[in-house]
CSV table of C-alpha atoms in Angstrom, one decimal:
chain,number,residue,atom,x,y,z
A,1,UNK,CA,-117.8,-8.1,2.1
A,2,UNK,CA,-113.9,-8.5,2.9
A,3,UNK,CA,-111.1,-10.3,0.5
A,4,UNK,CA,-108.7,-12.6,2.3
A,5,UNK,CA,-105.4,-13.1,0.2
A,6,UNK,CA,-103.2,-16.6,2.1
A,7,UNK,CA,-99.5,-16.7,1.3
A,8,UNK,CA,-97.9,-20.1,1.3
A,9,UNK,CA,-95.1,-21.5,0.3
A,10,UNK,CA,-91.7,-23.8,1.3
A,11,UNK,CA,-89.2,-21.8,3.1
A,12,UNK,CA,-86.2,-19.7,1.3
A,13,UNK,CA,-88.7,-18.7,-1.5
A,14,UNK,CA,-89.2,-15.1,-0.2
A,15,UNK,CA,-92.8,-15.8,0.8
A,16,UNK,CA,-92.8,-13.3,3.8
A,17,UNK,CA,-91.4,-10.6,1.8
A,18,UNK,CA,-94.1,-11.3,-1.4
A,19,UNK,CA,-96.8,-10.8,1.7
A,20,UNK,CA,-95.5,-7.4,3.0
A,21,UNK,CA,-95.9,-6.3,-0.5
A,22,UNK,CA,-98.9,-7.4,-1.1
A,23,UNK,CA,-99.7,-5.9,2.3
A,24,UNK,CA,-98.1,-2.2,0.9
A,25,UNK,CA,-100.2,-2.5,-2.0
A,26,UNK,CA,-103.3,-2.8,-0.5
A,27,UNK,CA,-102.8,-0.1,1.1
A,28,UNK,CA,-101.7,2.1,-1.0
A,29,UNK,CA,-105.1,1.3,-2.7
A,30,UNK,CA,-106.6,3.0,0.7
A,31,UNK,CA,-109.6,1.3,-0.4
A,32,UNK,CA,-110.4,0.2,3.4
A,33,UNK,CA,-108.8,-1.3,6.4
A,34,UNK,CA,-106.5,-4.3,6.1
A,35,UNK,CA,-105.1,-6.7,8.5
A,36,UNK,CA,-102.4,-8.6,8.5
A,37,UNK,CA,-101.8,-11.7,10.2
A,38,UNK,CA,-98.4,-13.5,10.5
A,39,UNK,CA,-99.6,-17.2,10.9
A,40,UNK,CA,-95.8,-18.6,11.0
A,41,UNK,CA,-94.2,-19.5,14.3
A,42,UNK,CA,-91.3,-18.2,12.8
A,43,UNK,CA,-92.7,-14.6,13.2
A,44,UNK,CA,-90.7,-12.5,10.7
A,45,UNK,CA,-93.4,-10.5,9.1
A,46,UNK,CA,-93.3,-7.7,11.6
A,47,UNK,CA,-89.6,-7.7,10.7
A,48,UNK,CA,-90.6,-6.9,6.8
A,49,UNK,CA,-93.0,-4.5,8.3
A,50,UNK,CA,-90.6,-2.6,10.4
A,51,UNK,CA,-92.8,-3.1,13.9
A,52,UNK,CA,-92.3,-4.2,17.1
A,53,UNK,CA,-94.5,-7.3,18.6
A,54,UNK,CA,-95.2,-7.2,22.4
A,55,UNK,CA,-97.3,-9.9,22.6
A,56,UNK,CA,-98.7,-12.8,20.3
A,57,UNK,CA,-102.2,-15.1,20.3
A,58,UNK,CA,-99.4,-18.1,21.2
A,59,UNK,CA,-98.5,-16.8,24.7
A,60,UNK,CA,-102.5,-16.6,25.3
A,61,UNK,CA,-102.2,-20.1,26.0
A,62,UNK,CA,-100.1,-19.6,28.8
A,63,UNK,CA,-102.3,-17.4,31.0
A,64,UNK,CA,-105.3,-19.7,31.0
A,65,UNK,CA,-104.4,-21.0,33.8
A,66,UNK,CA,-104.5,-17.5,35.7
A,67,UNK,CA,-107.7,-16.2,33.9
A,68,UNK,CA,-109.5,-13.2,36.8
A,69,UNK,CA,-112.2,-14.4,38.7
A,70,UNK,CA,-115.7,-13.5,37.3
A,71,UNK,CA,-114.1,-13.9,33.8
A,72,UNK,CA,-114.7,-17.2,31.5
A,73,UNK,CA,-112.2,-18.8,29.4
A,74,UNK,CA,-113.8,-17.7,26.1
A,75,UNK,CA,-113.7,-14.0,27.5
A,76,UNK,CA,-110.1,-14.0,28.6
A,77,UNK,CA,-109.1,-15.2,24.9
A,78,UNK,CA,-111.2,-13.1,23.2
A,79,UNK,CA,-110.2,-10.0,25.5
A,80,UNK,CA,-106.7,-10.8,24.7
A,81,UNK,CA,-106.7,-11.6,21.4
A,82,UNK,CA,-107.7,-7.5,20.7
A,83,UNK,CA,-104.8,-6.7,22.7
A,84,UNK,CA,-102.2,-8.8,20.2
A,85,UNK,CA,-103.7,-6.4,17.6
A,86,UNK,CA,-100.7,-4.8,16.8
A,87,UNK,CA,-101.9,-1.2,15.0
A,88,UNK,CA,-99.9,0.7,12.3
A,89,UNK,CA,-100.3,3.2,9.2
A,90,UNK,CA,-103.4,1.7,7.1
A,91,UNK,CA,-103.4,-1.6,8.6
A,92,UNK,CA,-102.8,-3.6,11.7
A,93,UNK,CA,-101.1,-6.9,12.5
A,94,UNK,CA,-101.5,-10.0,14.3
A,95,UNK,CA,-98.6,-12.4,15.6
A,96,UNK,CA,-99.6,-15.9,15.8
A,97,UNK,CA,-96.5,-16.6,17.6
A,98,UNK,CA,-95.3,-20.1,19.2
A,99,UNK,CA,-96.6,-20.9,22.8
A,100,UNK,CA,-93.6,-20.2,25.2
A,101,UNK,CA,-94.2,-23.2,27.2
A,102,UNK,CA,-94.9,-26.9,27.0
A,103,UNK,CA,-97.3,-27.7,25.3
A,104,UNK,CA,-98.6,-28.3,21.1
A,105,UNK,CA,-98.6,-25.3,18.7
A,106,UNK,CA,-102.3,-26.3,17.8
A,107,UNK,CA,-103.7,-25.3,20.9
A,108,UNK,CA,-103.0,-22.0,20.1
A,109,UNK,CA,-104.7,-22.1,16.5
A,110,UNK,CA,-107.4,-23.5,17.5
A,111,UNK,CA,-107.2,-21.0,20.4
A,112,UNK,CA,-107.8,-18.0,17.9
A,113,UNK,CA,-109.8,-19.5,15.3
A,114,UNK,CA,-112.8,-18.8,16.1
A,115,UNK,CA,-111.8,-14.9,17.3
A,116,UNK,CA,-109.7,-14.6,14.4
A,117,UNK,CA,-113.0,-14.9,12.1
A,118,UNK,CA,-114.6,-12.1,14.1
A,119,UNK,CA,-111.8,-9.9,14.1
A,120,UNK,CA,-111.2,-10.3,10.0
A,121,UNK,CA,-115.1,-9.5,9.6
A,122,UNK,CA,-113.7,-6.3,10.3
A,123,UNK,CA,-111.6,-5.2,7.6
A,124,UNK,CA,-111.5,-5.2,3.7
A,125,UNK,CA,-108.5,-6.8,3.2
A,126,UNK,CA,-107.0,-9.5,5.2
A,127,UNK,CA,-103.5,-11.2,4.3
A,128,UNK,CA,-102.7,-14.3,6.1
A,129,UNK,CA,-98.9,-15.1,5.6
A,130,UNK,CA,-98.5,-19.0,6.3
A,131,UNK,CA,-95.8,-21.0,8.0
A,132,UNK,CA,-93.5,-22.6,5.8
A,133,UNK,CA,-94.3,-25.8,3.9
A,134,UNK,CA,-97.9,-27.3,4.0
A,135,UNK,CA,-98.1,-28.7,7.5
A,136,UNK,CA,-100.6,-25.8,8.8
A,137,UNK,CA,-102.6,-26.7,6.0
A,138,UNK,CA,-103.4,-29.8,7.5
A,139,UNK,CA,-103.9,-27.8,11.0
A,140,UNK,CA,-106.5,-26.3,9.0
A,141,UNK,CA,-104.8,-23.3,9.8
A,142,UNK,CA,-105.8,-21.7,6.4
A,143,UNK,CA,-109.4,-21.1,6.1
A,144,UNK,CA,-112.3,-18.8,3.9
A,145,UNK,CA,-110.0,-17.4,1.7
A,146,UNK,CA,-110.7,-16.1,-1.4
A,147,UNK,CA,-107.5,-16.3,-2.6
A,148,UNK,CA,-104.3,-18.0,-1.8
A,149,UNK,CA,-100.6,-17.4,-3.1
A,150,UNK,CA,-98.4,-20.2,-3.5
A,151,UNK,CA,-94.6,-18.4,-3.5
A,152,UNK,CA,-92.0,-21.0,-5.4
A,153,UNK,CA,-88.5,-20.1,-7.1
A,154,UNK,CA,-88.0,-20.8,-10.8
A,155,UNK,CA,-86.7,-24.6,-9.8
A,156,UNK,CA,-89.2,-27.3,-11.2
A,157,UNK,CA,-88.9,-28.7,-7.9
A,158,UNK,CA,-90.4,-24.9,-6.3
A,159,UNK,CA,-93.1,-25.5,-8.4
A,160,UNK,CA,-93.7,-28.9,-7.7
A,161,UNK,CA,-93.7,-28.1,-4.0
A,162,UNK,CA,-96.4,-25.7,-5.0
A,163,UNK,CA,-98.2,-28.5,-6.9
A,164,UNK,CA,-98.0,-30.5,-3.6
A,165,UNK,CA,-99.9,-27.1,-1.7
A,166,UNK,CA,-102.8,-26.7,-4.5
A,167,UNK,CA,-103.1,-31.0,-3.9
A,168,UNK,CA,-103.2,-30.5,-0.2
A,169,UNK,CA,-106.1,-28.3,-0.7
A,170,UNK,CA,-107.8,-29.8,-2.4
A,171,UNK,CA,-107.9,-33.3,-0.3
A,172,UNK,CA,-108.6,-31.6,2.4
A,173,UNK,CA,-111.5,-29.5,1.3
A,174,UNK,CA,-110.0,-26.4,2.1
A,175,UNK,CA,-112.7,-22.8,1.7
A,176,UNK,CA,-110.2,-21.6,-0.5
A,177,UNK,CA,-111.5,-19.8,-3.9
A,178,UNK,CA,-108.5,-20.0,-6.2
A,179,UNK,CA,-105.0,-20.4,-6.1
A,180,UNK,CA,-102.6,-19.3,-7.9
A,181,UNK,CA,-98.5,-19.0,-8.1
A,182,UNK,CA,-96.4,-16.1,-7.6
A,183,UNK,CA,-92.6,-17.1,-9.0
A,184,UNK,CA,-90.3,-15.2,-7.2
A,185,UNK,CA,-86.8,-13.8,-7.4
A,186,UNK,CA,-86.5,-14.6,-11.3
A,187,UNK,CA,-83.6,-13.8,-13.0
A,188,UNK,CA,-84.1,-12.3,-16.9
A,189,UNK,CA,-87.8,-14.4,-18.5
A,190,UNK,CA,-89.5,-17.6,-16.6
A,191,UNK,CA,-87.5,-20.6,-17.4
A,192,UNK,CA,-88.6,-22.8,-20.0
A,193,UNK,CA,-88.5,-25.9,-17.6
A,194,UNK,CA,-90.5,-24.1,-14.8
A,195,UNK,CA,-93.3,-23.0,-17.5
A,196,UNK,CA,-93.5,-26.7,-18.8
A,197,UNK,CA,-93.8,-28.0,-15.3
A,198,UNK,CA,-96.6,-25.1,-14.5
A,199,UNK,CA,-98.7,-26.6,-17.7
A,200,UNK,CA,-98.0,-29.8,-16.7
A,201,UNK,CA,-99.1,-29.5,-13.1
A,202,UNK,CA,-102.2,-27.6,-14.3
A,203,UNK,CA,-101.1,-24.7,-12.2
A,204,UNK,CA,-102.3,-21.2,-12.6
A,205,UNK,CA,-99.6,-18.9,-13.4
A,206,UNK,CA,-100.3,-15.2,-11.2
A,207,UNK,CA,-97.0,-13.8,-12.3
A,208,UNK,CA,-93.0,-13.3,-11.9
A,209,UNK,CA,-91.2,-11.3,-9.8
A,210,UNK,CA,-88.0,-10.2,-11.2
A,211,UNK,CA,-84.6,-10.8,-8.8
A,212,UNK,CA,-84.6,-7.6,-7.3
A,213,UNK,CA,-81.4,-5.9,-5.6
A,214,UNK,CA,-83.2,-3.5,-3.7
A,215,UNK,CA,-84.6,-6.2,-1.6
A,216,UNK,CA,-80.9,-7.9,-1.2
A,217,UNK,CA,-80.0,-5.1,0.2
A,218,UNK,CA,-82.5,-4.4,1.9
A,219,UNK,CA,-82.5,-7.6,4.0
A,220,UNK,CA,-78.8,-7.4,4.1
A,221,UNK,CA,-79.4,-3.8,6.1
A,222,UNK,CA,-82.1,-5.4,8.2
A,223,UNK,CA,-84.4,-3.0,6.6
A,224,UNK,CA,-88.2,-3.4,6.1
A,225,UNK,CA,-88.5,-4.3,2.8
A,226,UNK,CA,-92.4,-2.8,3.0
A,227,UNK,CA,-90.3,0.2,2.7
A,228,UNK,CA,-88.6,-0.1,-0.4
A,229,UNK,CA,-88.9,2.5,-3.1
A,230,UNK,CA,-91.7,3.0,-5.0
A,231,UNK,CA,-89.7,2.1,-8.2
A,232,UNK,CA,-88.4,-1.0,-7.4
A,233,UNK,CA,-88.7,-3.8,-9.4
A,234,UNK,CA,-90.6,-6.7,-6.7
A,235,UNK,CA,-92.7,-4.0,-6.0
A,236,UNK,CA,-94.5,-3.1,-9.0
A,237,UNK,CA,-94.3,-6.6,-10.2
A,238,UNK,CA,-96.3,-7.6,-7.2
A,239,UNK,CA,-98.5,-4.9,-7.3
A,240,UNK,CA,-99.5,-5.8,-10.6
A,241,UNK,CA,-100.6,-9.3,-10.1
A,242,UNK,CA,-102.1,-8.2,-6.8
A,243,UNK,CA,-104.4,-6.2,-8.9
A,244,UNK,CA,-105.6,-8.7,-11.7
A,245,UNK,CA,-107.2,-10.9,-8.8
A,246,UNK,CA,-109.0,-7.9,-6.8
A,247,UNK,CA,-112.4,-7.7,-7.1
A,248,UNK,CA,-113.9,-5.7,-10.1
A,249,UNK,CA,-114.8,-2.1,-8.7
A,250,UNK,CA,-112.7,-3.0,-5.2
A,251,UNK,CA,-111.9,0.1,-4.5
């Protein structure tokens, strides 16, 4: 039985960079397979990962309309869907992507849904990092997951906008287990304010990550942050709430 782990958030909060560790931590565990799937049309999580992307499930669409003879539509997507598998050291990745041509971004979720659920039957882990704000929320985008992230700053109005996420969820009857948020790039304790608004809001506090210069400099470099040190301070702070909402006895 796998454990799917969604990342959400509004842009600018580091959400894509509290995935990839989240991502590194899992396997480090090396307590199974885990895939990664980048579900923003952005597509910077292979940049945080330090891979290269040669094709995505977005530019799917645009061969439908030269799918081989003998082969149906279902086939062709599903045939190419395993080829967007992207594989690496302890885990592999999948690009969403944004359709090159005309056409609406949807199409291409609801392209990969259904494969998408096949594919993640495979693995352990499977950490979905979400486009930016909630709008793929109501794409349905997000789906069966036993856990989701909501990534904020220390601004009442970050956690509000998480507030708005957890809402969004919930109106929409979303398969999601639990969510939680992740404040990121705090500077000395939480705020006062931003606790008070967490109560207030009813919101489930997972834990801080401190304001960590490794990872400034780091993205300054254009370095993979999945490849910061061992020691560093986002690192083991994520690692640590990653690990009170495992499973008891996962690996």
């Amino acid at each position: 039985m796998g454990f799917n782990i969604a990342v959400a958030g509004k842009g600018g909060t580091g959400k894509t960079t509290v995935a990839g560790l989240i991502l590194r931590h899992l396997v480090e565990r090396q307590a199974g397979r885990v895939l990664a799937i980048d579900a923003d049309a952005n597509m910077n999580l292979n940049e945080v990962l330090g891979l290269e992307v040669h094709q995505t499930i977005g530019q799917i669409r645009e061969g439908l309309s030269n799918v081989p003879a003998g082969m149906t539509k279902d086939a062709y997507i599903n045939y190419k869907t395993q080829e967007c598998l992207i594989e690496a050291d302890g885990f592999d990745l999948i690009v969403m992507g944004r359709p090159e041509g005309p056409g609406c971004y949807c199409y291409a979720n609801t392209l990969c849904k259904k494969y998408m659920d096949e594919i993640a039957d495979n693995y352990r882990y499977v950490v979905l990092d979400n486009e930016a704000g909630m709008e793929h929320l109501s794409r349905r985008t997000t789906h069966n997951m036993d856990l989701m992230f909501a990534v904020t700053d220390s601004s009442v109005r970050g956690v509000q906008a998480a507030g708005r996420i957890r809402d969004l969820v919930d109106e929409l009857k979303l398969n999601i287990g639990k969510i939680a948020v992740i404040v990121n790039r705090v500077d000395g304790g939480l705020p006062e304010a931003t606790a008070r608004e967490l109560d207030r809001l009813g919101l489930e506090l997972a834990g801080v990550v401190p304001n960590d210069p490794n990872v400034y400099a780091y993205d300054l470099e254009g370095k993979p942050t999945f490849q910061l040190p061992a020691d560093s301070a986002a690192v083991r702070a994520v690692a640590e709430i990653v690990e009170k909402y495992l499973p008891k006895g996962a690996g």
